[in-house]
Coordinates of C-alpha atoms and ligand atoms in Angstrom, one line a residue:
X1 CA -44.2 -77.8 -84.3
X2 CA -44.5 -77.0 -80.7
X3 CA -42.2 -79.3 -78.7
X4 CA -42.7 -80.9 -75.5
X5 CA -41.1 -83.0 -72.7
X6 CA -43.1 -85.9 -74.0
X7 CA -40.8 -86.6 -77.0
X8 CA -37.8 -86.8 -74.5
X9 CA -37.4 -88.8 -71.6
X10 CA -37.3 -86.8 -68.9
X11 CA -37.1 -87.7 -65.2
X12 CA -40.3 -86.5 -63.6
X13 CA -40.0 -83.5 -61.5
X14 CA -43.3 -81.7 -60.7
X15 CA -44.0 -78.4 -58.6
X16 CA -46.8 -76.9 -56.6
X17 CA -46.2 -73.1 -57.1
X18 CA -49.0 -71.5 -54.8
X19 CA -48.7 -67.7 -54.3
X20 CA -48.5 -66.6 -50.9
X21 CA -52.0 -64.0 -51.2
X22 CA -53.6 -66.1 -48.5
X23 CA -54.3 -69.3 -46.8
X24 CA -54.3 -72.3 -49.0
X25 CA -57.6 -73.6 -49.8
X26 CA -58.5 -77.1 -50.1
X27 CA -58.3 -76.9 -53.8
X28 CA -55.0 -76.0 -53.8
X29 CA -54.1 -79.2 -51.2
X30 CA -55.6 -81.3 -53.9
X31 CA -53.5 -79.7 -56.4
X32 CA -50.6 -80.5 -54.7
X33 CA -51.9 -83.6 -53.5
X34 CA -51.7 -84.8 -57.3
X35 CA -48.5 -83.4 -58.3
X36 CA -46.7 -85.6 -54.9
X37 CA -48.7 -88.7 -56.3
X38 CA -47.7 -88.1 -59.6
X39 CA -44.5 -87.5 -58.5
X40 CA -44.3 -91.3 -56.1
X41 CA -46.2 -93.4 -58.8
X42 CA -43.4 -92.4 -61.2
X43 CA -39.8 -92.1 -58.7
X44 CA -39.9 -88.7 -59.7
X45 CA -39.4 -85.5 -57.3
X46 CA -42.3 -83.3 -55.9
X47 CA -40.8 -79.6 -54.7
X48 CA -43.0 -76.8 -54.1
X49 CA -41.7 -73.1 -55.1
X50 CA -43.9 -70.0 -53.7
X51 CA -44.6 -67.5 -56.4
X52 CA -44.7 -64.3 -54.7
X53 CA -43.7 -62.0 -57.5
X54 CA -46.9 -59.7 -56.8
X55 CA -45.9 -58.0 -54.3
X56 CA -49.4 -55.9 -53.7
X57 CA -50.9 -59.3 -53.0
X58 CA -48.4 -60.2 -50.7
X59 CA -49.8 -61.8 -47.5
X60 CA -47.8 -62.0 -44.3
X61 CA -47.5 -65.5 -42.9
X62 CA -49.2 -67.4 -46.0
X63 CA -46.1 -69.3 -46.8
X64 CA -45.4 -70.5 -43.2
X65 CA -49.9 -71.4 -43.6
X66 CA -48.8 -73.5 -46.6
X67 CA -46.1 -75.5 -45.5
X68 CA -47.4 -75.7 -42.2
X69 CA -50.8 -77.3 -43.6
X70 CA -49.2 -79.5 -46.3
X71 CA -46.7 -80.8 -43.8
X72 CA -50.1 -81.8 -41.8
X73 CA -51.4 -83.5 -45.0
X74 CA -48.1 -86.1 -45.4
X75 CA -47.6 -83.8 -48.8
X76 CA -43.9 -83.9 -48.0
X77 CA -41.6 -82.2 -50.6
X78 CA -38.5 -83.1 -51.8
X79 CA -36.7 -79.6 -52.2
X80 CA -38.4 -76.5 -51.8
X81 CA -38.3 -73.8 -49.3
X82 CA -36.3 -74.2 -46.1
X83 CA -35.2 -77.9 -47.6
X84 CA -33.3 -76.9 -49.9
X85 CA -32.1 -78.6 -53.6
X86 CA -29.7 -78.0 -56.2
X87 CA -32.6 -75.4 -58.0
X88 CA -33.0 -73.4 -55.2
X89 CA -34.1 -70.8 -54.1
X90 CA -37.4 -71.8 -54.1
X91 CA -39.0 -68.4 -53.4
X92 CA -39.2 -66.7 -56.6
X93 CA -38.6 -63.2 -54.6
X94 CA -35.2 -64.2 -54.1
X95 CA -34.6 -65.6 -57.8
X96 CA -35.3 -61.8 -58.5
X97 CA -32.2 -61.3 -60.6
X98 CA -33.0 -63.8 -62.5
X99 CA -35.6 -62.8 -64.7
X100 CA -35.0 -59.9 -66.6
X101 CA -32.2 -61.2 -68.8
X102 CA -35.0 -63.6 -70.2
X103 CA -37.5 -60.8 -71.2
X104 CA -34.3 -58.9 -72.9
X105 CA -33.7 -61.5 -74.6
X106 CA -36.8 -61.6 -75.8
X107 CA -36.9 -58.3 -76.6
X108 CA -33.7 -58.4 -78.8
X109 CA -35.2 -61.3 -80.8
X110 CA -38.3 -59.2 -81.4
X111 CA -40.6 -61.1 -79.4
X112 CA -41.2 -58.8 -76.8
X113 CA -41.2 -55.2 -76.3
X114 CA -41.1 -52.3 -74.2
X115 CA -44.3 -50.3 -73.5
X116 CA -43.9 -46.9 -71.6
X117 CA -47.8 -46.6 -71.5
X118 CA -48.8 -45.0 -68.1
X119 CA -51.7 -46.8 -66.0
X120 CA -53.5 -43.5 -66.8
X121 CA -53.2 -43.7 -70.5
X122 CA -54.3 -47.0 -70.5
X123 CA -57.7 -46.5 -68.5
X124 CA -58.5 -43.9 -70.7
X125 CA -57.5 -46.1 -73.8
X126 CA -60.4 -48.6 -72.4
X127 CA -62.6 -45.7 -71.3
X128 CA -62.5 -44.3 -74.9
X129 CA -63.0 -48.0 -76.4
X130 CA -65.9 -48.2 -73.8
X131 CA -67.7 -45.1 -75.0
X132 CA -67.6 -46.6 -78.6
X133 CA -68.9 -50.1 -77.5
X134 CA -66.0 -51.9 -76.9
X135 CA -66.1 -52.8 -73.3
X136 CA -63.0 -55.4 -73.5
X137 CA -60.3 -52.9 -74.8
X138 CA -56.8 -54.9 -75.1
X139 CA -53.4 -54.3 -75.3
X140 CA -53.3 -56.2 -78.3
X141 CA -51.5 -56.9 -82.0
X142 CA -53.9 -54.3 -83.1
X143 CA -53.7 -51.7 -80.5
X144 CA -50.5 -52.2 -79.8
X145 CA -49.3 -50.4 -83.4
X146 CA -50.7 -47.1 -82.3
X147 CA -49.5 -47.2 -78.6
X148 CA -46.5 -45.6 -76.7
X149 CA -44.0 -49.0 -77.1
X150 CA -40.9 -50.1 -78.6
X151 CA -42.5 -51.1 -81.5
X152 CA -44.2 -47.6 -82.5
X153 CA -41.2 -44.7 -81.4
X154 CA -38.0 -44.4 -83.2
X155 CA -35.1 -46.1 -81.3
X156 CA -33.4 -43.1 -80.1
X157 CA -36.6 -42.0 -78.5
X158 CA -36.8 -45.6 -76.9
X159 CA -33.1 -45.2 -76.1
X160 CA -33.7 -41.5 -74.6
X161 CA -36.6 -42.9 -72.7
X162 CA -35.0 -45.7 -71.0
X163 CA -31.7 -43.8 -70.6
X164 CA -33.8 -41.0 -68.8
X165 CA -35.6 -43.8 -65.9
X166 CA -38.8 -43.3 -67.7
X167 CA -40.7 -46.3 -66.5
X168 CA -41.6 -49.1 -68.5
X169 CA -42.8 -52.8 -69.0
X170 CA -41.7 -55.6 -71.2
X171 CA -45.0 -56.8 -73.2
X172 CA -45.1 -60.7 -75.1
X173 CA -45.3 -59.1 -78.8
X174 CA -48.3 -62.2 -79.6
X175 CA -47.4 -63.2 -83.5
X176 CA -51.1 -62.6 -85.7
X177 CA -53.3 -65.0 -86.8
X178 CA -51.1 -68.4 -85.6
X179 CA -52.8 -71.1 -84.2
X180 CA -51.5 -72.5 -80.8
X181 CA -51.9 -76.5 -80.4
X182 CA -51.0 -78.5 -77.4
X183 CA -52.3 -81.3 -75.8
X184 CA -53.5 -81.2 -72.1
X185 CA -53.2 -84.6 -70.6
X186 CA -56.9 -83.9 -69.3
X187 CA -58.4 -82.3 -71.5
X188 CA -56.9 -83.5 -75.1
X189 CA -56.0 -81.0 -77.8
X190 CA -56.3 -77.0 -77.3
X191 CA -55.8 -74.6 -79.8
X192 CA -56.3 -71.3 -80.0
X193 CA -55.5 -68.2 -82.1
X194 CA -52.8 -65.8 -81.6
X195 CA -55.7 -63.1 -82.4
X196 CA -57.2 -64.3 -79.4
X197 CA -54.7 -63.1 -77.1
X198 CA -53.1 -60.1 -75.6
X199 CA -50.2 -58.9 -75.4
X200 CA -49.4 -59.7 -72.0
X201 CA -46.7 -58.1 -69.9
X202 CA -44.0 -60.4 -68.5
X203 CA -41.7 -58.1 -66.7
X204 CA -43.2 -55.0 -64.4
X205 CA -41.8 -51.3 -64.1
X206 CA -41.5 -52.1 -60.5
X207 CA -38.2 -55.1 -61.6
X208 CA -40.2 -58.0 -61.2
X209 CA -41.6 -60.3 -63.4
X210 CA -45.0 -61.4 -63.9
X211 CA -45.9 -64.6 -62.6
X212 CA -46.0 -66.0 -66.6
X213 CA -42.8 -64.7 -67.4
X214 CA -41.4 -66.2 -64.0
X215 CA -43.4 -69.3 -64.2
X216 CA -42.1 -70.3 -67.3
X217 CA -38.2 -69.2 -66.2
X218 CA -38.5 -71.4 -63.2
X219 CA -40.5 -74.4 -64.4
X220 CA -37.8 -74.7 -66.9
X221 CA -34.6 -73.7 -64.9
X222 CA -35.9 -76.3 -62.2
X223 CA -36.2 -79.2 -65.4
X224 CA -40.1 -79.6 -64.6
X225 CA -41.7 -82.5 -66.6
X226 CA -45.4 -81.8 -66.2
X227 CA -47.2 -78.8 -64.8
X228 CA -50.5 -80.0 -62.8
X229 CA -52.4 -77.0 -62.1
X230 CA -56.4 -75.7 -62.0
X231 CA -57.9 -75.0 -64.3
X232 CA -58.3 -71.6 -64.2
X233 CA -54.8 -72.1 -65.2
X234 CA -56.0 -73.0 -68.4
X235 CA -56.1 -69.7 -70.3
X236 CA -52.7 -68.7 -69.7
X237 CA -51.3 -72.2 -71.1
X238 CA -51.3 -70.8 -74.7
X239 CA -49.2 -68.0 -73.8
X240 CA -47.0 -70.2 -71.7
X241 CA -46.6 -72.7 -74.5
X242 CA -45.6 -69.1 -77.0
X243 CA -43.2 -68.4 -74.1
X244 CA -41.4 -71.8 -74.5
X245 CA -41.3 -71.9 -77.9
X246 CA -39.8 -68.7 -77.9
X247 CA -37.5 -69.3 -75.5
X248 CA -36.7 -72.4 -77.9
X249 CA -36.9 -74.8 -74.6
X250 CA -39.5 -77.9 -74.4
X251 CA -42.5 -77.3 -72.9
X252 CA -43.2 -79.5 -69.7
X253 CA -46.5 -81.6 -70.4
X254 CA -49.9 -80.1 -69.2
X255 CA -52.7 -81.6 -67.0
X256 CA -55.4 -79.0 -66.1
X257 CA -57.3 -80.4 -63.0
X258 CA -60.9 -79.8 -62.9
X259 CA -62.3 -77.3 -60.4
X260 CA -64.2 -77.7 -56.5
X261 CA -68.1 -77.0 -57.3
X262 CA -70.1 -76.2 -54.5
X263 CA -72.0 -79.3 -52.8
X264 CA -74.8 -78.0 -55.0
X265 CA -72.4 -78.0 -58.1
X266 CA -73.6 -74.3 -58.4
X267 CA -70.0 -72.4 -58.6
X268 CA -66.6 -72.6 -58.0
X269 CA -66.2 -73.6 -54.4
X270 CA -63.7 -70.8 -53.5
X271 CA -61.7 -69.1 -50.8
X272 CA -64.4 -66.4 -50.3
X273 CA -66.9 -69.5 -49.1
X274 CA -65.2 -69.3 -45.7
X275 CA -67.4 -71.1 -43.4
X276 CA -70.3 -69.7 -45.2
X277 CA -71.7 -72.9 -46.3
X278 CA -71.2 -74.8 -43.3
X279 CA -68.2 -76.8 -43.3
X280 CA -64.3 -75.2 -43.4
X281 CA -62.8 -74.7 -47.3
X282 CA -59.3 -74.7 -45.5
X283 CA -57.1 -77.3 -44.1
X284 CA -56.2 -75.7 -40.9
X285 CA -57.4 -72.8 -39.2
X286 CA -56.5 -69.2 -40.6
X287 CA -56.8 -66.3 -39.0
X288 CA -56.8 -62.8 -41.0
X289 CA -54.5 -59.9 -39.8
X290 CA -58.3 -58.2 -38.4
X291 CA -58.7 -61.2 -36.4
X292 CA -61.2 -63.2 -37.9
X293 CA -61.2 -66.6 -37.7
X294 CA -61.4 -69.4 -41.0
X295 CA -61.5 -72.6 -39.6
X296 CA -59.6 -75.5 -40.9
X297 CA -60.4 -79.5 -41.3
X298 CA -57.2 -79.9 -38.4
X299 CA -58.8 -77.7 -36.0
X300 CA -62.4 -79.2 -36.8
X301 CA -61.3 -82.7 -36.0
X302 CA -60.3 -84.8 -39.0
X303 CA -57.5 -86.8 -39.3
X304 CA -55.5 -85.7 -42.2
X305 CA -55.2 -89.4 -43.7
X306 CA -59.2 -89.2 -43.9
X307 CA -58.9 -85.0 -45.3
X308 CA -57.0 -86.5 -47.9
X309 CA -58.5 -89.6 -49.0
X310 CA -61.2 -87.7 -49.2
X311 CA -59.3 -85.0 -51.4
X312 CA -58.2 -87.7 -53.3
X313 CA -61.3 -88.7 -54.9
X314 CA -62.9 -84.7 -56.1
X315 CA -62.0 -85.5 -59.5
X316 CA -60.2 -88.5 -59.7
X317 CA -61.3 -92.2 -58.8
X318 CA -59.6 -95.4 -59.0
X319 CA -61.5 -97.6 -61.3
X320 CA -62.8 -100.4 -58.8
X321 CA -64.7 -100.0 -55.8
X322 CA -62.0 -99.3 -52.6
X323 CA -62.9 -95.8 -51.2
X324 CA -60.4 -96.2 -48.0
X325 CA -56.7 -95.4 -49.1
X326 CA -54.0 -94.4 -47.4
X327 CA -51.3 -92.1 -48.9
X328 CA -49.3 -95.0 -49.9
X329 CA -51.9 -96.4 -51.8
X330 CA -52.8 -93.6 -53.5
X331 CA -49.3 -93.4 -55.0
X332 CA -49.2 -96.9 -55.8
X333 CA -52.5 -96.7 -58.2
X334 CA -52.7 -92.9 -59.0
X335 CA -52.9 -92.0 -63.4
X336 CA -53.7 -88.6 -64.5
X337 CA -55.8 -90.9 -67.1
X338 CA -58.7 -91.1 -64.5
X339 CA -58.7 -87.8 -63.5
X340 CA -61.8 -85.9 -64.8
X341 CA -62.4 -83.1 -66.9
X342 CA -65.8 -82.5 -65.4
X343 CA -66.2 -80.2 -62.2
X344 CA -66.1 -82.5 -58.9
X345 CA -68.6 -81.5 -56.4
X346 CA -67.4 -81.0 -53.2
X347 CA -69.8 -83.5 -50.1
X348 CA -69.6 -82.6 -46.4
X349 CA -71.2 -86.0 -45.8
X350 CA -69.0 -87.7 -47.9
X351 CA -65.9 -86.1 -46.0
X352 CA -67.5 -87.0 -42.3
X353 CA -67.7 -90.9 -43.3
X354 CA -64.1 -90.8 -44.5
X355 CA -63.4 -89.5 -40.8
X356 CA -65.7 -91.7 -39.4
X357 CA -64.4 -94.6 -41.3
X358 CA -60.7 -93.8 -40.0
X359 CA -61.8 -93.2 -36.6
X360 CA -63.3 -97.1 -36.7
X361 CA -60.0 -98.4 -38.4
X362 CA -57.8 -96.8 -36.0
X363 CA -56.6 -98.9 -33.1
X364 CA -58.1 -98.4 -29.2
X365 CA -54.7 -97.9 -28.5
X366 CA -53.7 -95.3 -30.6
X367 CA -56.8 -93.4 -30.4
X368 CA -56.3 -93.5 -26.4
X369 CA -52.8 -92.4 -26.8
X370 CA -53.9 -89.4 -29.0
X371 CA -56.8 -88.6 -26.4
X372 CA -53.4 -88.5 -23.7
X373 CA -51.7 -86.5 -26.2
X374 CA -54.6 -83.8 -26.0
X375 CA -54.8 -83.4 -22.7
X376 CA -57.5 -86.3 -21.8
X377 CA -57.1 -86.8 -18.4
X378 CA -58.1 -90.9 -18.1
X379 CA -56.0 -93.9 -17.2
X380 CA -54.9 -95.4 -20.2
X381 CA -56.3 -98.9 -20.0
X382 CA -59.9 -97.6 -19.6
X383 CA -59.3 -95.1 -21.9
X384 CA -58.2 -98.1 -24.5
X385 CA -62.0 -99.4 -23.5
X386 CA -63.8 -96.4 -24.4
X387 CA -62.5 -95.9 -27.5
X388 CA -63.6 -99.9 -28.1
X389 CA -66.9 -98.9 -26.7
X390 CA -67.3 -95.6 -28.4
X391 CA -65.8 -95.3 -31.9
X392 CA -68.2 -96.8 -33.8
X393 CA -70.5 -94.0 -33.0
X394 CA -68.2 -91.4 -33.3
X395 CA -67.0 -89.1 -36.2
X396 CA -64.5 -87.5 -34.1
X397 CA -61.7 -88.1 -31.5
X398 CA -63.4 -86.3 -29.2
X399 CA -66.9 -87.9 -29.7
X400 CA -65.5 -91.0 -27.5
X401 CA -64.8 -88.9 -24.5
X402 CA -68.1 -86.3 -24.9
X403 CA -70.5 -88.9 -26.1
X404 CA -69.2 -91.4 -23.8
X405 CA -68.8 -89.0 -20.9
X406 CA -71.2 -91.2 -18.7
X407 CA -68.4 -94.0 -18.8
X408 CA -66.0 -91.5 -16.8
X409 CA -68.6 -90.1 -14.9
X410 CA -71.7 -90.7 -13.4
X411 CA -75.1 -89.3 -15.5
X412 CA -76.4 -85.9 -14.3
X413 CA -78.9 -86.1 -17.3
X414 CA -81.1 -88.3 -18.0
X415 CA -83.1 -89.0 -21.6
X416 CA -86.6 -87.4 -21.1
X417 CA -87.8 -89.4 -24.5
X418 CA -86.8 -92.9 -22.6
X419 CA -88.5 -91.7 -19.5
X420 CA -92.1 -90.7 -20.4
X421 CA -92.1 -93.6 -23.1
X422 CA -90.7 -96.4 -21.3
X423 CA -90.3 -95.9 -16.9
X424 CA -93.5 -96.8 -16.3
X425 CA -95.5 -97.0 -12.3
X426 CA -93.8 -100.8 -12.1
X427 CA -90.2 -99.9 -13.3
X428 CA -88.5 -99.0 -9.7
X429 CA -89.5 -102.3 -8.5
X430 CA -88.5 -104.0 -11.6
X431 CA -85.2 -102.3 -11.6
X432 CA -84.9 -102.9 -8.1
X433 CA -85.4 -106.9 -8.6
X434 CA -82.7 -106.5 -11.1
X435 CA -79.8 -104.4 -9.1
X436 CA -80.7 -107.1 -6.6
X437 CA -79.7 -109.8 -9.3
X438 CA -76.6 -108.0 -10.2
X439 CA -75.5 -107.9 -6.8
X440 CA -75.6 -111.8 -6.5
X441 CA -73.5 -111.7 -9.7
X442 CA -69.6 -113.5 -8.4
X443 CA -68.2 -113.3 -11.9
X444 CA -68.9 -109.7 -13.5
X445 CA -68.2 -110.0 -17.4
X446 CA -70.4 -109.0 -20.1
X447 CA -71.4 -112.6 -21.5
X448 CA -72.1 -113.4 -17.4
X449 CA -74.0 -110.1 -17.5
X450 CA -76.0 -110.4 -20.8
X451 CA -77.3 -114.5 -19.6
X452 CA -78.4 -112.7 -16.5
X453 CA -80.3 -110.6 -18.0
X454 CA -81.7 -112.6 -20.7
X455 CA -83.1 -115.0 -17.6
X456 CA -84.0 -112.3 -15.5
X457 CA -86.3 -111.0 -18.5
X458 CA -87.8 -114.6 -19.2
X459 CA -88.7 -115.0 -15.9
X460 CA -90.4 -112.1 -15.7
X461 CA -91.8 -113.1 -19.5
X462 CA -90.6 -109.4 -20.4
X463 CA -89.2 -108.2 -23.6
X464 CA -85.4 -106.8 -24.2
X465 CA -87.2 -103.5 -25.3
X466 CA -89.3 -103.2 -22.3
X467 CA -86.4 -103.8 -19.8
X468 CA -83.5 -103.1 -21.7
X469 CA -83.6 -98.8 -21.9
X470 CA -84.9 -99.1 -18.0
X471 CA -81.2 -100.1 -17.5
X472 CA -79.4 -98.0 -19.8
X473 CA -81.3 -95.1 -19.0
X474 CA -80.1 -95.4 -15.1
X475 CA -76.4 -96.7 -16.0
X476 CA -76.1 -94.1 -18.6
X477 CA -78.6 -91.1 -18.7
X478 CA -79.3 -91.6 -22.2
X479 CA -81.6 -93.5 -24.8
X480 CA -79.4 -95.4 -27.0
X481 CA -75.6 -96.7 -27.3
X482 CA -72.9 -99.2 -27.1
X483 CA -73.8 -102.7 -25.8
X484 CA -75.1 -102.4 -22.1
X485 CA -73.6 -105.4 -21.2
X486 CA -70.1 -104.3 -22.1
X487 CA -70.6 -100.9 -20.6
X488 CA -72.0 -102.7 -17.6
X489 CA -68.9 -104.9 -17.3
X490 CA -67.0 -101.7 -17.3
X491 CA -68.1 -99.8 -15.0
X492 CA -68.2 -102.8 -12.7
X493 CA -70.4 -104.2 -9.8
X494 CA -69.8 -101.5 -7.4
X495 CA -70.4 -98.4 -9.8
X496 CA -73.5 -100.3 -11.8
X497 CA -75.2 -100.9 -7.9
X498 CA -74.3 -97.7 -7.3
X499 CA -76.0 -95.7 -10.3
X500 CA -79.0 -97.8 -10.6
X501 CA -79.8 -97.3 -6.8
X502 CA -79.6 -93.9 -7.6
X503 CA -80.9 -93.5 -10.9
X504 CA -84.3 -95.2 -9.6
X505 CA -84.7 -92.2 -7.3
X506 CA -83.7 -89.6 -10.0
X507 CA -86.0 -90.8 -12.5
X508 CA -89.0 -91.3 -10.2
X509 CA -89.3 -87.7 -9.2
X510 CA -88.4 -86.6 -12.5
X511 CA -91.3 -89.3 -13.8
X512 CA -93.1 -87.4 -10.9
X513 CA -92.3 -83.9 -12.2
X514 CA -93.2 -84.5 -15.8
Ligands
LIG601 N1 -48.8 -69.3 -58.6 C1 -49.9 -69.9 -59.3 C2 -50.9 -70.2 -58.3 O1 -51.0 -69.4 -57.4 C3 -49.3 -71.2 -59.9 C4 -50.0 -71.7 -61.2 C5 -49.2 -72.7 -61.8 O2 -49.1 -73.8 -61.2 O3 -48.7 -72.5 -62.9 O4 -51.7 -71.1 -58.4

């Protein structure tokens, strides 16, 4: 019976592995996402080890993209590349060494095997098998009897062979006819047949291993409790869980995640969608050695708490209503038991309310400071006001100071909509009975503001929506937004006076234009 870290107590220790082949798509953050909240809800350790053991998919600068964007997600791990740990190193290019005792081993117990089968012999193996209507030729228990291995040639040709440099790899020998049977904390009980499976190779003529033989090495060498992975993971468990048996170790426990669907659940949402669909499919901007440009949810806008709360919820939900969690919170209440086997389809809109709702909870303060931070060039305390005025209607930090440009500056622009539906023949003198009124004004608040208005309307037995987008359209250019009142109050007297006496002009030869 297939043993697994389940029947012992281990402490938890869980990895994100990602291979360095690219930037680090948003699947992956979620992946990892799940292992550090597995790791916090249960005092265990998250570290992250980068599986670059194929070297012709080797992609300069992905590892720095992938700790760079994780570090902007909060994902922080506990040991891992340039942190450190007592499993280290975390790069399985410099665990090199490592590996190919473990396949020999193998090989002496009869479990593996060498195979001096060129790459040419094999295409024409499954070129052959083609021509007589077997298009998926394996390297396989069958095939495998009447192939150029360890298995097949006497032992002094193997010896000869080897002795000589011929090159070679080191092949799983896959038992016949044996079921495999593990359970997947997602997904219940698998089992498949041996027959099923090739004979796949674990170490390469080039002196590396493959990533199963290495995954397996590592995972147990660095005592990992559970592997959270994709799916598309899922195929290779059997022969993982063949590798750890013989090895004769425990298997970690398994927890296949379900995959990203396209917003129209029509596919696997993957790297290749790029901007293609409309909205990034990486966390921070990428850009390819020919220059082109992926953009990223960092670059785009979005505060990472929102990125990942939104993350958070693509196939796993907390079992009450609460949408809005921070990190913290997701550790406290995160189970692998209410993650879904079921694709999760990816929403854009779903992702620009999580940012709108954390622009709205953050304080004026902070979001001022940030503004500073970027380069907004505003006096703080009026700064602190237009974010109170602004964030509400924004999705993004720099909404407040582009939708709300009119608070800075005066209007240049004003809403052609508001001006052939609503400034009609009487408006100037209207408007110019009401600058008048404002003038008078000693005390210039908004609740001093608004009961001046209100009485100013009365007496002129006019309604708010008849005078109302008059004002805002000469204070502010535009049609609708923030309380006028408040805006009014801060701009102040001067500034309000100011704009109106000028709007009226603007708009009545504009009016006069139209
Ligand atoms: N290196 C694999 C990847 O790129 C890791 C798969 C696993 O977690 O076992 O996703």
């Amino acid at each position: 019976m297939h043993k697994n870290s389940a029947m012992s107590e281990k402490p938890v220790r869980v990895r994100f592995a990602p291979s360095p082949t690219g930037p680090l798509h948003m699947g992956g953050v979620r992946t990892a996402l799940y292992n550090y909240l597995f790791a916090k809800k249960n005092n265990g350790t998250f570290l992250i080890r980068i599986e670059d053991t194929d070297q012709t998919r080797f992609v300069p600068g992905a590892q720095d993209y992938i700790m760079d964007a994780l570090a902007w997600c909060g994902i922080m791990p506990t040991e891992g590349p340039g942190i450190g740990g007592e499993y280290g190193p975390y790069v399985q290019s410099e665990r090199k060494e490592m590996y190919r005792p473990y396949a020999e081993q193998l090989v002496k117990e009869d479990k593996a095997y060498y195979a001096f089968d060129t790459a040419e012999e094999l295409d024409q193996m499954r070129e052959r098998a083609k021509e007589m209507g077997m298009p998926n030729w394996q390297y396989n228990h069958i095939t495998r009897t009447s192939l150029k291995n360890s298995l097949t040639l006497p032992q002094d040709q193997v010896d000869e062979l080897i002795s000589a440099g011929a090159p070679y790899v080191i092949r799983m020998k896959m038992p016949r006819n044996q079921d495999i049977r593990f359970e997947d904390i997602i997904r219940g009980w698998v089992v498949v047949n041996t027959n099923n499976l090739d004979d796949k190779v674990l170490f390469k003529s080039d002196g590396m291993p493959t990533y199963h033989l290495a995954n397996i090495v590592d995972d147990h060498l660095m005592k990992i409790s559970h592997v959270i992975r994709g799916e598309e993971w899922l195929p290779s468990a059997p022969l993982h869980v063949m590798l750890y048996d013989a090895f004769g170790w425990d298997s970690p426990q398994f927890a296949h995640l379900p995959l990203l669907l396209r917003p129209d659940g029509n596919g696997k949402l993957s790297k290749r969608d790029g901007d293609r669909l409309g909205f990034p499919v990486f966390p921070t901007d990428w850009t390819t050695s020919e220059g082109e440009l992926y953009s990223g949810y960092r670059e785009k806008g979005y505060f990472p708490g929102a990125f990942i709360n939104m993350l958070a919820f693509l196939g796993w939900n907390p079992g009450t209503p609460q949408e809005i969690f921070s990190l913290e919170e997701l550790a406290e209440c995160f189970t692998l038991d209410r993650v879904s086997k079921a694709g999760a389809k990816f929403d854009p809109d779903k992702t620009k309310w999580f940012q709108q709702q954390y622009l709205r909870s953050a304080s004026n303060e902070a979001l001022a400071d940030l503004l500073i931070q970027n380069g907004t060039d505003v006096e703080r305390s009026k700064l602190i006001t237009v974010c109170h005025l602004m964030k509400e209607r924004a999705t993004f930090l720099n909404d407040i100071v582009t939708e709300g440009k009119y608070l800075l500056e005066k209007p240049t622009n004003f809403d052609e909509h508001t001006i052939s539906k609503k400034w009609k023949d009487d408006s100037s003198a209207l408007m110019g009975e009401w600058v008048e009124i404002l003038s008078s004004l000693s005390v210039f608040d908004h609740t001093t503001i608004e009961a001046a208005f209100k009485s100013f309307i009365e007496s002129k037995s006019l309604g708010i929506g008849a005078v109302l987008p008059l004002f805002r359209l000469l204070l502010t250019g535009t049609g609708m937004g923030p309380s006028m009142f408040e805006i009014a109050a801060f701009l102040g007297k001067e500034e309000c006076l100011i704009r109106i006496n000028q709007g009226i002009t603007i708009v009545d030869s504009l009016k006069a234009q139209a």
